[in-house]
Tab-separated table of C-alpha atoms and ligand atoms in Angstrom:
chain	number	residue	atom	x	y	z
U	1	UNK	CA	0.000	0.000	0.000
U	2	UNK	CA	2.960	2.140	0.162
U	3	UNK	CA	3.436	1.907	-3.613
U	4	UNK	CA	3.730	5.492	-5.315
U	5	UNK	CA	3.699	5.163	-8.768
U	6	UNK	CA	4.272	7.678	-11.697
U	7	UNK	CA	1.388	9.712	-13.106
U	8	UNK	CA	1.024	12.203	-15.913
U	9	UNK	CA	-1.864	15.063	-15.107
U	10	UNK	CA	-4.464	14.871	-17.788
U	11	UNK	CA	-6.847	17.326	-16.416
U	12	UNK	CA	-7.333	19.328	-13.306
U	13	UNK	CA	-11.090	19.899	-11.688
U	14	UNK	CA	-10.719	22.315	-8.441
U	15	UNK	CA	-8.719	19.972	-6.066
U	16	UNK	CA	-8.966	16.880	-7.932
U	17	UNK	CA	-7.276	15.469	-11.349
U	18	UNK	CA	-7.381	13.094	-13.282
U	19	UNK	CA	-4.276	11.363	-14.135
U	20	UNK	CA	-3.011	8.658	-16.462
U	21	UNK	CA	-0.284	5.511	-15.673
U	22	UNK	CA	0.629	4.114	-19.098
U	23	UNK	CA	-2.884	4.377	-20.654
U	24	UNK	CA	-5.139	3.676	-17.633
U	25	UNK	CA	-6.650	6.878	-16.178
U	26	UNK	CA	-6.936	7.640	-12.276
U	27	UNK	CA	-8.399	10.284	-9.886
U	28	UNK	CA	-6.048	12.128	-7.862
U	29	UNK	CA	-6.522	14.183	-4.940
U	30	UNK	CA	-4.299	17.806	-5.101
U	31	UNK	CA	-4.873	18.440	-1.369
U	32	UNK	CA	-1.499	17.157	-0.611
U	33	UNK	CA	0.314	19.576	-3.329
U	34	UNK	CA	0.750	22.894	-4.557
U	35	UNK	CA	1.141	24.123	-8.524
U	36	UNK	CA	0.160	21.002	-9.941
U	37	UNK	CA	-0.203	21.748	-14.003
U	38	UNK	CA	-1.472	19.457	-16.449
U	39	UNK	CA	1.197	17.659	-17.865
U	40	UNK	CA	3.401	17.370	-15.449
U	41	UNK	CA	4.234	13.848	-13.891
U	42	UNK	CA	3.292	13.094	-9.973
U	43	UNK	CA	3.763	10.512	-7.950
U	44	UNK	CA	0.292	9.362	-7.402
U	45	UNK	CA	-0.126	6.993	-3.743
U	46	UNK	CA	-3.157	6.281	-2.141
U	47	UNK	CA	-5.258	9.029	-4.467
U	48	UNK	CA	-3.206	11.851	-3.606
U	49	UNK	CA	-0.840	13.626	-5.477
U	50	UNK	CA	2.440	13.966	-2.473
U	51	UNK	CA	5.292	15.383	-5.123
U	52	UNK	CA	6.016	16.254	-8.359
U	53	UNK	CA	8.548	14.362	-10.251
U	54	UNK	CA	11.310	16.917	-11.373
U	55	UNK	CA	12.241	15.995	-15.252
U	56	UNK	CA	15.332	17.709	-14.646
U	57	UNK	CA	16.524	15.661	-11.821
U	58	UNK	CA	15.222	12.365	-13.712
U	59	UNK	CA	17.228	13.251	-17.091
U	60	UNK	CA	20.849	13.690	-14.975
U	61	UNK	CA	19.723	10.568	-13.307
U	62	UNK	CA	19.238	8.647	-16.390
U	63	UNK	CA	22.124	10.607	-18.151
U	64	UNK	CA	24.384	9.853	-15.986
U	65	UNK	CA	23.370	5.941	-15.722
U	66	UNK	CA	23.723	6.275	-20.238
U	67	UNK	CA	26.968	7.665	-19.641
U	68	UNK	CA	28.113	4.695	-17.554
U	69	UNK	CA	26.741	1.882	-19.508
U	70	UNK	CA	28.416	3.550	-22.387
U	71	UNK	CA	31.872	3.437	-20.906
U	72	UNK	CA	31.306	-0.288	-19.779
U	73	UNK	CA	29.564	-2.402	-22.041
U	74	UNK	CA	28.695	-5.662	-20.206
S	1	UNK	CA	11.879	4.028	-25.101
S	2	UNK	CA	9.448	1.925	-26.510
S	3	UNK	CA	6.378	4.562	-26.602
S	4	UNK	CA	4.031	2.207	-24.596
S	5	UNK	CA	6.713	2.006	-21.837
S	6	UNK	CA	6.284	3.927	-18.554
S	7	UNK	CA	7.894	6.644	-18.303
S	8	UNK	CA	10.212	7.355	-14.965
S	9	UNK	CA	9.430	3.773	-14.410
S	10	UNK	CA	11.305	1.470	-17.475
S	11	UNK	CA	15.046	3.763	-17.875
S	12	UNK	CA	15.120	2.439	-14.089
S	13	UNK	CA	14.914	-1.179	-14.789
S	14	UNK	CA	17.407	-1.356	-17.404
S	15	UNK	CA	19.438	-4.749	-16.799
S	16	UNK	CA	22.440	-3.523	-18.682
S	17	UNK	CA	22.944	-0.837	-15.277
S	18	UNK	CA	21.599	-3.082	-12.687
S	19	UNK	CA	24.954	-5.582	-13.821
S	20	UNK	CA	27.274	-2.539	-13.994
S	21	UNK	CA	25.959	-1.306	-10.680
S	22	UNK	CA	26.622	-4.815	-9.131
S	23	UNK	CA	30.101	-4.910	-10.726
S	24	UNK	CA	31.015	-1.498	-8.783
S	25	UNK	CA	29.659	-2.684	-5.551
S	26	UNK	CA	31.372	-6.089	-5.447
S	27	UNK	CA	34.675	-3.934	-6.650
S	28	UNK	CA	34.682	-1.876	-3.676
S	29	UNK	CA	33.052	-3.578	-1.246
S	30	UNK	CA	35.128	-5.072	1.987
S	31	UNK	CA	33.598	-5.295	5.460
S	32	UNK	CA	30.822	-7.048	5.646
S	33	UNK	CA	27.691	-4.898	6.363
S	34	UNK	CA	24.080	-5.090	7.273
S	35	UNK	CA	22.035	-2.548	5.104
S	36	UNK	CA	18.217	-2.440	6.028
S	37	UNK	CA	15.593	-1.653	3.644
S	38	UNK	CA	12.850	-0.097	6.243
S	39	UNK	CA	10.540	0.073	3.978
S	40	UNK	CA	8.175	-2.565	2.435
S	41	UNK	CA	8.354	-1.483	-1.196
S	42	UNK	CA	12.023	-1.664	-1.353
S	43	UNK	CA	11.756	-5.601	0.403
S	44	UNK	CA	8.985	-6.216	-2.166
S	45	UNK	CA	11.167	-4.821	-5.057
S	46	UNK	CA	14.228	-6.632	-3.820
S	47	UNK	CA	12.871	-9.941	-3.932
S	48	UNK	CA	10.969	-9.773	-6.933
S	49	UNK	CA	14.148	-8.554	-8.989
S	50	UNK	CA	16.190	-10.973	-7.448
S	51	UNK	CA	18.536	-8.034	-6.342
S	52	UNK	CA	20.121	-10.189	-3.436
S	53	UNK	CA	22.293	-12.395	-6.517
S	54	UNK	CA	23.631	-9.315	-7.845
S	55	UNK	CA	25.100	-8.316	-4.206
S	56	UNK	CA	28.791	-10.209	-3.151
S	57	UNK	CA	28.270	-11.951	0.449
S	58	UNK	CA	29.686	-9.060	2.583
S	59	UNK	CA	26.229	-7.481	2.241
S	60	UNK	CA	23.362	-8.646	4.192
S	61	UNK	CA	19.615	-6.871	3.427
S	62	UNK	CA	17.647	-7.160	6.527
S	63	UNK	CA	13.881	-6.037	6.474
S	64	UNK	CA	12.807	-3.145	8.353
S	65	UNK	CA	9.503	-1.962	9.934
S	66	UNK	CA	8.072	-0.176	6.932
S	67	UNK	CA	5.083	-1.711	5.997
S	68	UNK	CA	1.821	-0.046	7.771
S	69	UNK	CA	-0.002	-3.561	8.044
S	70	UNK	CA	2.985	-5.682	9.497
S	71	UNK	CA	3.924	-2.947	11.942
S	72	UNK	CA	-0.218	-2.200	12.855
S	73	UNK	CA	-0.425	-4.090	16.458
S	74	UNK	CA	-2.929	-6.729	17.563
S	75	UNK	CA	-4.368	-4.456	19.679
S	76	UNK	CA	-5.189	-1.894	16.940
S	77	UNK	CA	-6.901	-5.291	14.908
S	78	UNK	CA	-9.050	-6.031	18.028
S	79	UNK	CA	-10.076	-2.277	18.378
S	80	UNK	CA	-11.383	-2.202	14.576
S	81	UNK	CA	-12.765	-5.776	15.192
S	82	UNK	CA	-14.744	-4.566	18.063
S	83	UNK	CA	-15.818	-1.068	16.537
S	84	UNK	CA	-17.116	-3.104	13.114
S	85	UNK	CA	-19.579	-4.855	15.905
S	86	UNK	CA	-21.520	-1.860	16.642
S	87	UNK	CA	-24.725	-1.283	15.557
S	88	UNK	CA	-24.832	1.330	12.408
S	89	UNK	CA	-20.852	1.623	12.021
S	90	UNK	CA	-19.195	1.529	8.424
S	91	UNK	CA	-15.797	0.397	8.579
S	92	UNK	CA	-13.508	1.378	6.109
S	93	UNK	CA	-9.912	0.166	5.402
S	94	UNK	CA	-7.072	-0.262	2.870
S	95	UNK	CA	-7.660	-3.743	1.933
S	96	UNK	CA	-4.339	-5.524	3.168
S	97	UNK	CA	-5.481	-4.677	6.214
S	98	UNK	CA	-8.938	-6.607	6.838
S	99	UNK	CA	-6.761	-9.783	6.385
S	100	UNK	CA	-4.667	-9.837	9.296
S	101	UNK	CA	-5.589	-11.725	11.995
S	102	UNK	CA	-6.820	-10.553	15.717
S	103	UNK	CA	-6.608	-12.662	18.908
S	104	UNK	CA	-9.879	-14.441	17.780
S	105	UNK	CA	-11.481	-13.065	14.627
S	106	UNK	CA	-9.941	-11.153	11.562
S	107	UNK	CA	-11.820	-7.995	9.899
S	108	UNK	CA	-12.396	-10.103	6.783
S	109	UNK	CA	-14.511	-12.930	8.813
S	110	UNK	CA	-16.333	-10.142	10.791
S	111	UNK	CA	-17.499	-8.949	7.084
S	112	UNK	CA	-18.370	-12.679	5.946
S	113	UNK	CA	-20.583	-12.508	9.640
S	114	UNK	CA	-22.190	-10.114	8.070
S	115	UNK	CA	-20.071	-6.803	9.748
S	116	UNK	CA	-20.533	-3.289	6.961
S	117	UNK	CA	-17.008	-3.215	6.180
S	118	UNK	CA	-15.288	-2.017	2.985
S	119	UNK	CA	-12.113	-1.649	1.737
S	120	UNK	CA	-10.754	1.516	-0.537
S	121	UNK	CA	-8.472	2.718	-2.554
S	122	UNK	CA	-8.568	6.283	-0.979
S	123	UNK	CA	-9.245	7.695	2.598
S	124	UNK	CA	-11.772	10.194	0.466
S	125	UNK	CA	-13.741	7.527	-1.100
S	126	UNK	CA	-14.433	6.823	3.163
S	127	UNK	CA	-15.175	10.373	3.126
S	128	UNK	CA	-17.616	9.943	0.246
S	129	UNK	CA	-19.352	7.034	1.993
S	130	UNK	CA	-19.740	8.838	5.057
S	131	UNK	CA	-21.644	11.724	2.942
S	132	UNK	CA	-23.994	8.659	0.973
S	133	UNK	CA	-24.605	7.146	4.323
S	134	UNK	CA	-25.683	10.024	6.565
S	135	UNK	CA	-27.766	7.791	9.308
S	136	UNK	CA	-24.738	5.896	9.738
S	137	UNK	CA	-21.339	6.197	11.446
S	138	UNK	CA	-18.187	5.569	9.010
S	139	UNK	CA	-14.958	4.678	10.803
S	140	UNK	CA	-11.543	4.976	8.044
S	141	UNK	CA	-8.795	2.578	10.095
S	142	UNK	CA	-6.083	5.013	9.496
S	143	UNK	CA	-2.705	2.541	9.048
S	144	UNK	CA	0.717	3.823	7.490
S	145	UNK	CA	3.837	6.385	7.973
S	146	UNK	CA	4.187	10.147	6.734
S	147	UNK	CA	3.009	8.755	3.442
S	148	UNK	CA	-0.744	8.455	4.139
S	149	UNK	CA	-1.222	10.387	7.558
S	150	UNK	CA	-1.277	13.572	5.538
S	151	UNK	CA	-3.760	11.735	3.248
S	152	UNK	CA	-5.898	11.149	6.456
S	153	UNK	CA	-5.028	14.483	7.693
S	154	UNK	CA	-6.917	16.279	4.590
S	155	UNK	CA	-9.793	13.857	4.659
S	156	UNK	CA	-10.431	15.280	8.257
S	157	UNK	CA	-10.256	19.178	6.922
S	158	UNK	CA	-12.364	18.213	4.077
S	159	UNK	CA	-14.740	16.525	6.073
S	160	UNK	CA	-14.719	19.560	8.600
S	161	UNK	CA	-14.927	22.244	5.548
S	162	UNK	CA	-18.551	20.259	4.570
S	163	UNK	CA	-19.332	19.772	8.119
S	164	UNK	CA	-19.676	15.918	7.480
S	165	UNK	CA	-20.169	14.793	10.871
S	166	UNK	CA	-20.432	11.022	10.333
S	167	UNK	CA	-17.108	10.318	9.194
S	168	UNK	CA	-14.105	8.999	12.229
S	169	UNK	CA	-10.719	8.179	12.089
S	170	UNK	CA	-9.084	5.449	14.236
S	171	UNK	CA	-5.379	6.472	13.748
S	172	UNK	CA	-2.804	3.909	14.001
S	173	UNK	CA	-0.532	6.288	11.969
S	174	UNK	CA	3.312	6.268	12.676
S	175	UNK	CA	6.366	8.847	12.456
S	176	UNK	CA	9.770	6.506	11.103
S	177	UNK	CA	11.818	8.981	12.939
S	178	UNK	CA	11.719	7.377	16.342
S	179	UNK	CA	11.643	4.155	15.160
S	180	UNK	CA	14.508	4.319	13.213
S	181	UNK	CA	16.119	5.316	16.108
S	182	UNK	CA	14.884	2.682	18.410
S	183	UNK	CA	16.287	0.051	15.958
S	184	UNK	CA	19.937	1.798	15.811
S	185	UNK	CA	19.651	1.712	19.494
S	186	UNK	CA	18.933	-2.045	19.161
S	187	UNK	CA	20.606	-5.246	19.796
S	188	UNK	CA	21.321	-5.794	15.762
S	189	UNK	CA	24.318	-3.809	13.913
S	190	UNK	CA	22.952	-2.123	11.374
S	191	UNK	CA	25.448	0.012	9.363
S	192	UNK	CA	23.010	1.595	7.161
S	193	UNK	CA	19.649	2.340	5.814
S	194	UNK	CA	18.137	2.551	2.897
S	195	UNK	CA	15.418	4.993	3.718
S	196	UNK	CA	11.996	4.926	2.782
S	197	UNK	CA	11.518	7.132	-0.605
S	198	UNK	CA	8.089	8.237	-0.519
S	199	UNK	CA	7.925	9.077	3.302
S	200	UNK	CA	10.957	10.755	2.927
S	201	UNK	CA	9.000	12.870	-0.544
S	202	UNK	CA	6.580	13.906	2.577
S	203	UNK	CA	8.847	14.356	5.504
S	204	UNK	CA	12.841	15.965	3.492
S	205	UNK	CA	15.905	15.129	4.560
S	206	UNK	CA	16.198	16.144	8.064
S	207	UNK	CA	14.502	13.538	9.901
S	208	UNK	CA	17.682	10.879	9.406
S	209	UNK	CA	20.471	13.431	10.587
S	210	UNK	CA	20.317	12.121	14.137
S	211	UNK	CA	21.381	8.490	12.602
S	212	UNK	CA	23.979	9.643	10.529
S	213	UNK	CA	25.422	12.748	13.160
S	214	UNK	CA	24.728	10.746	16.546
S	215	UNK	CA	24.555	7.090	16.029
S	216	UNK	CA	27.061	7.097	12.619
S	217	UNK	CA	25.291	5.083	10.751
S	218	UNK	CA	24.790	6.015	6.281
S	219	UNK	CA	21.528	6.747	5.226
S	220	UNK	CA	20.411	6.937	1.477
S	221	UNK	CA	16.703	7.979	0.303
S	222	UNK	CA	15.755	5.297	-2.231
S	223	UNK	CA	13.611	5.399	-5.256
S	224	UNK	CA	11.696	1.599	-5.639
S	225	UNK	CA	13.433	0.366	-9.093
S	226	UNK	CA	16.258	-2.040	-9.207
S	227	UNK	CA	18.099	0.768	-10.479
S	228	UNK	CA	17.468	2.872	-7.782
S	229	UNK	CA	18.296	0.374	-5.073
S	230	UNK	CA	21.272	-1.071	-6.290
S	231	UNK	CA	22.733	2.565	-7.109
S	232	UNK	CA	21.586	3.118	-3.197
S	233	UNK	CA	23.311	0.399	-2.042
S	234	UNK	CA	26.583	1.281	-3.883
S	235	UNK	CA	26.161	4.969	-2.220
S	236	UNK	CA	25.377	3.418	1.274
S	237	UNK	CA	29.162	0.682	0.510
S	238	UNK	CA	30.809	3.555	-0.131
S	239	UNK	CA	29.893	5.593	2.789
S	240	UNK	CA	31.152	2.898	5.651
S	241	UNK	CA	34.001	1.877	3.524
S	242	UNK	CA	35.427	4.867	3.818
S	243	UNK	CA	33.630	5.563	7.391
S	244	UNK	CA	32.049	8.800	6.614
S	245	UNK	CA	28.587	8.635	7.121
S	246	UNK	CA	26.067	11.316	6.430
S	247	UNK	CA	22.525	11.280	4.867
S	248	UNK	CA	22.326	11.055	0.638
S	249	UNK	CA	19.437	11.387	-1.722
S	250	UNK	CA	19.145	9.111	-4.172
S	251	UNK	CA	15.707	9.606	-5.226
S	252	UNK	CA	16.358	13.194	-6.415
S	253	UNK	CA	13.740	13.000	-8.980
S	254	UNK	CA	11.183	12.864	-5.990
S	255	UNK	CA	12.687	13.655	-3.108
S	256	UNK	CA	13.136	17.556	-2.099
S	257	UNK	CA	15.490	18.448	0.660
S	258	UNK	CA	12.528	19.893	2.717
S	259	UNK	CA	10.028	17.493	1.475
S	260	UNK	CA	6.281	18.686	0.799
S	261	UNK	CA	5.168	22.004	3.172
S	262	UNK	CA	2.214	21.304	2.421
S	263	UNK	CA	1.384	17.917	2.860
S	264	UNK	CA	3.424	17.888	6.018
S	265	UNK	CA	1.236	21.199	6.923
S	266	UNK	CA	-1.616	19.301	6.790
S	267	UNK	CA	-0.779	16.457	8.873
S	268	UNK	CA	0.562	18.559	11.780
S	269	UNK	CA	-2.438	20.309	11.678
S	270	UNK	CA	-4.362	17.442	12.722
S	271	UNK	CA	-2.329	15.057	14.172
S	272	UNK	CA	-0.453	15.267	17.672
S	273	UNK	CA	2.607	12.913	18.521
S	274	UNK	CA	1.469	10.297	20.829
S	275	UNK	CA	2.917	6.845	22.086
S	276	UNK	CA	1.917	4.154	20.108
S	277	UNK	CA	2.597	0.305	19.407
S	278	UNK	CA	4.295	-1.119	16.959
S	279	UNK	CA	4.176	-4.889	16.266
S	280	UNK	CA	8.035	-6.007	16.763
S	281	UNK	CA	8.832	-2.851	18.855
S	282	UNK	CA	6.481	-2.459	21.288
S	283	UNK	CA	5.454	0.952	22.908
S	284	UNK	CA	7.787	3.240	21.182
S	285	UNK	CA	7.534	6.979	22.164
S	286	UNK	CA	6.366	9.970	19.916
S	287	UNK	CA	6.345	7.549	17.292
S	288	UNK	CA	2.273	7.917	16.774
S	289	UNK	CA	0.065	10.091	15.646
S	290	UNK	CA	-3.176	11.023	17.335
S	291	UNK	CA	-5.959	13.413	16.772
S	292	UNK	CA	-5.566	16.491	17.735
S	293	UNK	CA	-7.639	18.110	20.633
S	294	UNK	CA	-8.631	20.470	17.902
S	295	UNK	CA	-10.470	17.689	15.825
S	296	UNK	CA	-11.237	15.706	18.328
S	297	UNK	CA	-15.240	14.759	17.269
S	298	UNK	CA	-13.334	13.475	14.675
S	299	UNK	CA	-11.875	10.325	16.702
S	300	UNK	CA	-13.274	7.520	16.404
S	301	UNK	CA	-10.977	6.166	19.540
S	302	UNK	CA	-12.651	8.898	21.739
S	303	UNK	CA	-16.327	8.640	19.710
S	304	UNK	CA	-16.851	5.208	20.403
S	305	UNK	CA	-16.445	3.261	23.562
S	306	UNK	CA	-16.028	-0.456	23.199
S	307	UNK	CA	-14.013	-2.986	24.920
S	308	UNK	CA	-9.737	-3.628	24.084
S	309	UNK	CA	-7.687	-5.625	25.760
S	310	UNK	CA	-4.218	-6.115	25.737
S	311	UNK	CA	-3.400	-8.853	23.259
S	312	UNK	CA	-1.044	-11.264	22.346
S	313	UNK	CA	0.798	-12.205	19.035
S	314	UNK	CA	-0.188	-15.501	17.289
S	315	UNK	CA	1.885	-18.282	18.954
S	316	UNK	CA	5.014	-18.926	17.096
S	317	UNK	CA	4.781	-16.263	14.977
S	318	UNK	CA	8.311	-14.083	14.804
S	319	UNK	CA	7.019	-11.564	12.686
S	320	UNK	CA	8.021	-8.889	15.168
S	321	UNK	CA	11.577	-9.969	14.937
S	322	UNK	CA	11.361	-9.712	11.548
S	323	UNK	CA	10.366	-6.368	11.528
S	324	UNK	CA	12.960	-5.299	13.783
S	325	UNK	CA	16.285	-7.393	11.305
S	326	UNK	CA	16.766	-9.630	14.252
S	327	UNK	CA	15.627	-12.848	12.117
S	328	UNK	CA	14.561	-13.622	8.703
S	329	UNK	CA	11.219	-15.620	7.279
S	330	UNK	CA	13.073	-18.931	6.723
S	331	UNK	CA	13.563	-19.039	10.453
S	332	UNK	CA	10.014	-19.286	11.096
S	333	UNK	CA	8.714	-22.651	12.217
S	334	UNK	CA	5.493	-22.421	10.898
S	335	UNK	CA	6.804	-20.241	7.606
S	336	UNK	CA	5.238	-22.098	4.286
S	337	UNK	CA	3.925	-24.746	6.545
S	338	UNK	CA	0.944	-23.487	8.620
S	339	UNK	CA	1.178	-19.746	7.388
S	340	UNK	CA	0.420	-18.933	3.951
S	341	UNK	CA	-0.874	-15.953	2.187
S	342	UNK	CA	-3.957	-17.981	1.641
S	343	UNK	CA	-3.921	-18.970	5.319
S	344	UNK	CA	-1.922	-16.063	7.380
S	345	UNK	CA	-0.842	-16.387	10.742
S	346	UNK	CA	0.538	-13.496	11.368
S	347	UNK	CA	0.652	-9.919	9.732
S	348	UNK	CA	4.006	-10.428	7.856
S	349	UNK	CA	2.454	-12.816	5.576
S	350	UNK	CA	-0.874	-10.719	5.068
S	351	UNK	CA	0.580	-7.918	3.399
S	352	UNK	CA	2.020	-7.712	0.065
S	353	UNK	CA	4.918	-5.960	1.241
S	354	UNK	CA	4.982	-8.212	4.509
S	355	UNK	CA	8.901	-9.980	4.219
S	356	UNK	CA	6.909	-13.226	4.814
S	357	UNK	CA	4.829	-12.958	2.153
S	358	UNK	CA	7.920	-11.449	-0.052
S	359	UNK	CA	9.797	-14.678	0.545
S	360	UNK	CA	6.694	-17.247	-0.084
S	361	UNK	CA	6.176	-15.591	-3.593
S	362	UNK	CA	9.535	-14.934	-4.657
S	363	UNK	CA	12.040	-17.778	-3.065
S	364	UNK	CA	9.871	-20.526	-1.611
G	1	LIG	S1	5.688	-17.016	8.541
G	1	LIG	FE1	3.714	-16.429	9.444
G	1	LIG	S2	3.847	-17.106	11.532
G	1	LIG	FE2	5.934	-17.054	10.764
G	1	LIG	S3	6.690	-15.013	11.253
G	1	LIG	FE3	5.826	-14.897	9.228
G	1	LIG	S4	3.746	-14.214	9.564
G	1	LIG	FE4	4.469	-14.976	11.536
């Protein structure tokens, strides 16, 4: 039940939105979270939105792990 | 990335990294060390990958006491079992939850007795049967860490902002901080932790200094893909190889130094700190949340007056030195051959991030 998973904002109705994993679309409560704007990806546990996922943080994340399985080939 | 893929999800279960991250690890990695993964979702994660092959034998994973069922005492079972009796009262729960069994009854036979209990996804969909039932009382059995508290926390505003007054919370909600410390105070060594990511998305980085700065032990915030724990685990080697040990964020994408104001705003809003109980750990101090004086008609502990006793855990069941690292599934007696997840003895094999019930899907 702790599972947070991924979510991209769709559309936003007052405090609620509805948000999409993959292709399957979810309610999510915004009462947990500030400056939520459709499009942006949050990490949707329990029906609440708790935190945005930064893209910039995510792309040196998964830059840097490109970077190393360049150098090293398995 | 394949355009169906998920994104944030799939570049973090790329096998190519999770082999070059277990290459660096058993390159620099000496003493032996026990790492614990408090939370559920990273036990659940590490079994399913099979992340324990791709570690040398210097490191040992111990599960911690992160997952809200496992950690939920008898007591608090018995208390919901007893409430669900009364006359007119909806109980609502996450569904893990009505599975684990009290001293005599469970929350899922109650319902099969014919008890009005339901399980959701959301503490608002309680809410929203509270507002469809008006002639009847709906109890939401509050379990979990920073994570869902605030969760519970905003269903109680929102229920006070449309005056629903037919809606109660029984809290069994935890803080990690405390317990975190009770374990490093504890009879097993652990040298680090891999911290819970999504409490620490609520709660920021300060919580965990008092591990690092006063019992010197590494901490890294972990994101849930075998990426993201192995990458952890090489941060958390490092650290006590070299003996420096501080607090490290591996989870950046999620994770803010501060956490979420507002979530956390929320929650201490409603909650106070009490003492609570947690299966494995006993009475631990500060480490609970209660309803605040403030929202008091809110409480369904102070609302309702029914009959709890102390309690006892199932006989031979060593969940609660599971929780706590001191021993492992395997050296349960009755593990695979009385307890099951079809037939649960105790909690650790009720929930899906319970370590028993990790091991019986994954290894056994
Ligand atoms: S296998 Fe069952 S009885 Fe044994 S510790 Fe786990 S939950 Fe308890």
């Amino acid at each position: 039940m702790c599972l947070g998973v991924p979510a991209r904002v769709l559309r936003i109705e007052g405090s609620e939105a509805t948000v999409a994993i993959g292709s399957v679309e979810y309610k999510s409560s915004l009462l947990l979270l500030n400056n939520v704007e459709v499009g942006d990806y949050i990490l949707l546990h329990a029906g609440f939105a708790i935190e945005k996922i930064d893209p910039e943080e995510a792309e040196v994340t998964t830059r840097l792990f490109n970077e190393i399985s360049n150098i090293e080939p398995e | 990335m394949n355009p169906e893929g998920l994104r944030y999800i799939d570049e973090y279960r790329n096998s190519a990294l999770v082999v070059h991250l277990s290459h660096q690890i058993r390159r620099i990695s000496t003493k032996p060390v026990n790492l614990m993964e408090v939370c559920g979702g990273h036990t659940y994660a590490i079994y399913k990958n099979g992340l324990k092959d791709f570690l040398p034998d210097t490191i040992r994973l111990l599960s911690g006491p992160g997952c809200p069922v496992c950690v939920s005492s008898q007591k608090f079972v018995d208390h919901a079992i007893e409430l669900g009796k009364l006359n007119g009262v909806i109980l609502t729960t996450y569904g893990d939850l009505i599975r684990v069994p009290g001293s005599i009854s469970s929350l899922e036979k109650e319902k099969a007795g014919g008890a009005d209990i339901r399980m959701v996804y959301s503490v608002l969909d309680a809410l929203e049967i509270a507002k469809q039932n008006r002639n009847k009382q709906v109890v939401f059995l509050g379990i979990g860490f920073e994570t869902t508290a605030p969760a519970s926390a905003a269903a109680i505003l929102q229920a006070a902002k449309e005056k629903v007054r037919n809606f109660f919370l029984l809290s069994a909600h935890k803080v990690m901080p405390p317990a975190l410390e009770a374990l490093a105070k504890g009879d097993t060594r652990i040298d680090g932790f891999i911290a819970p990511g999504h409490v620490s998305a609520i709660t920021g980085y300060g919580i965990y200094q008092k591990l690092s700065k006063d019992y010197h032990r590494g901490v890294v915030i972990s994101g849930f893909e075998p990426v993201d724990i192995l990458q952890s685990v090489l941060m958390l080697v490092k650290q006590i190889e070299a003996g420096h040990y501080k607090v490290e964020n591996e989870y950046t994408r999620v994770v803010k130094a501060d956490g979420n104001p507002k979530a956390l705003a929320v929650m201490n809003k409603v909650f106070t700190q009490s003492d609570t109980e947690w299966r494995g750990l006993g009475i631990v101090p500060k480490s609970g949340l209660a309803v605040s004086s403030e929202f008091e008609s809110y409480d369904a502990n102070l609302k309702f007056d029914v009959p709890v006793h102390d309690s006892h855990p199932p006989k031979g069941c060593i969940c609660g030195d599971i929780l706590t690292g001191r021993k492992s599934p395997s050296d349960c007696k009755l593990f695979f051959s009385q307890c099951t997840p079809v037939n649960p003895i105790g909690a650790c094999m009720v929930s899906s991030e319970g370590a028993c019930s990790v091991f019986y899907r994954f290894k056994a």
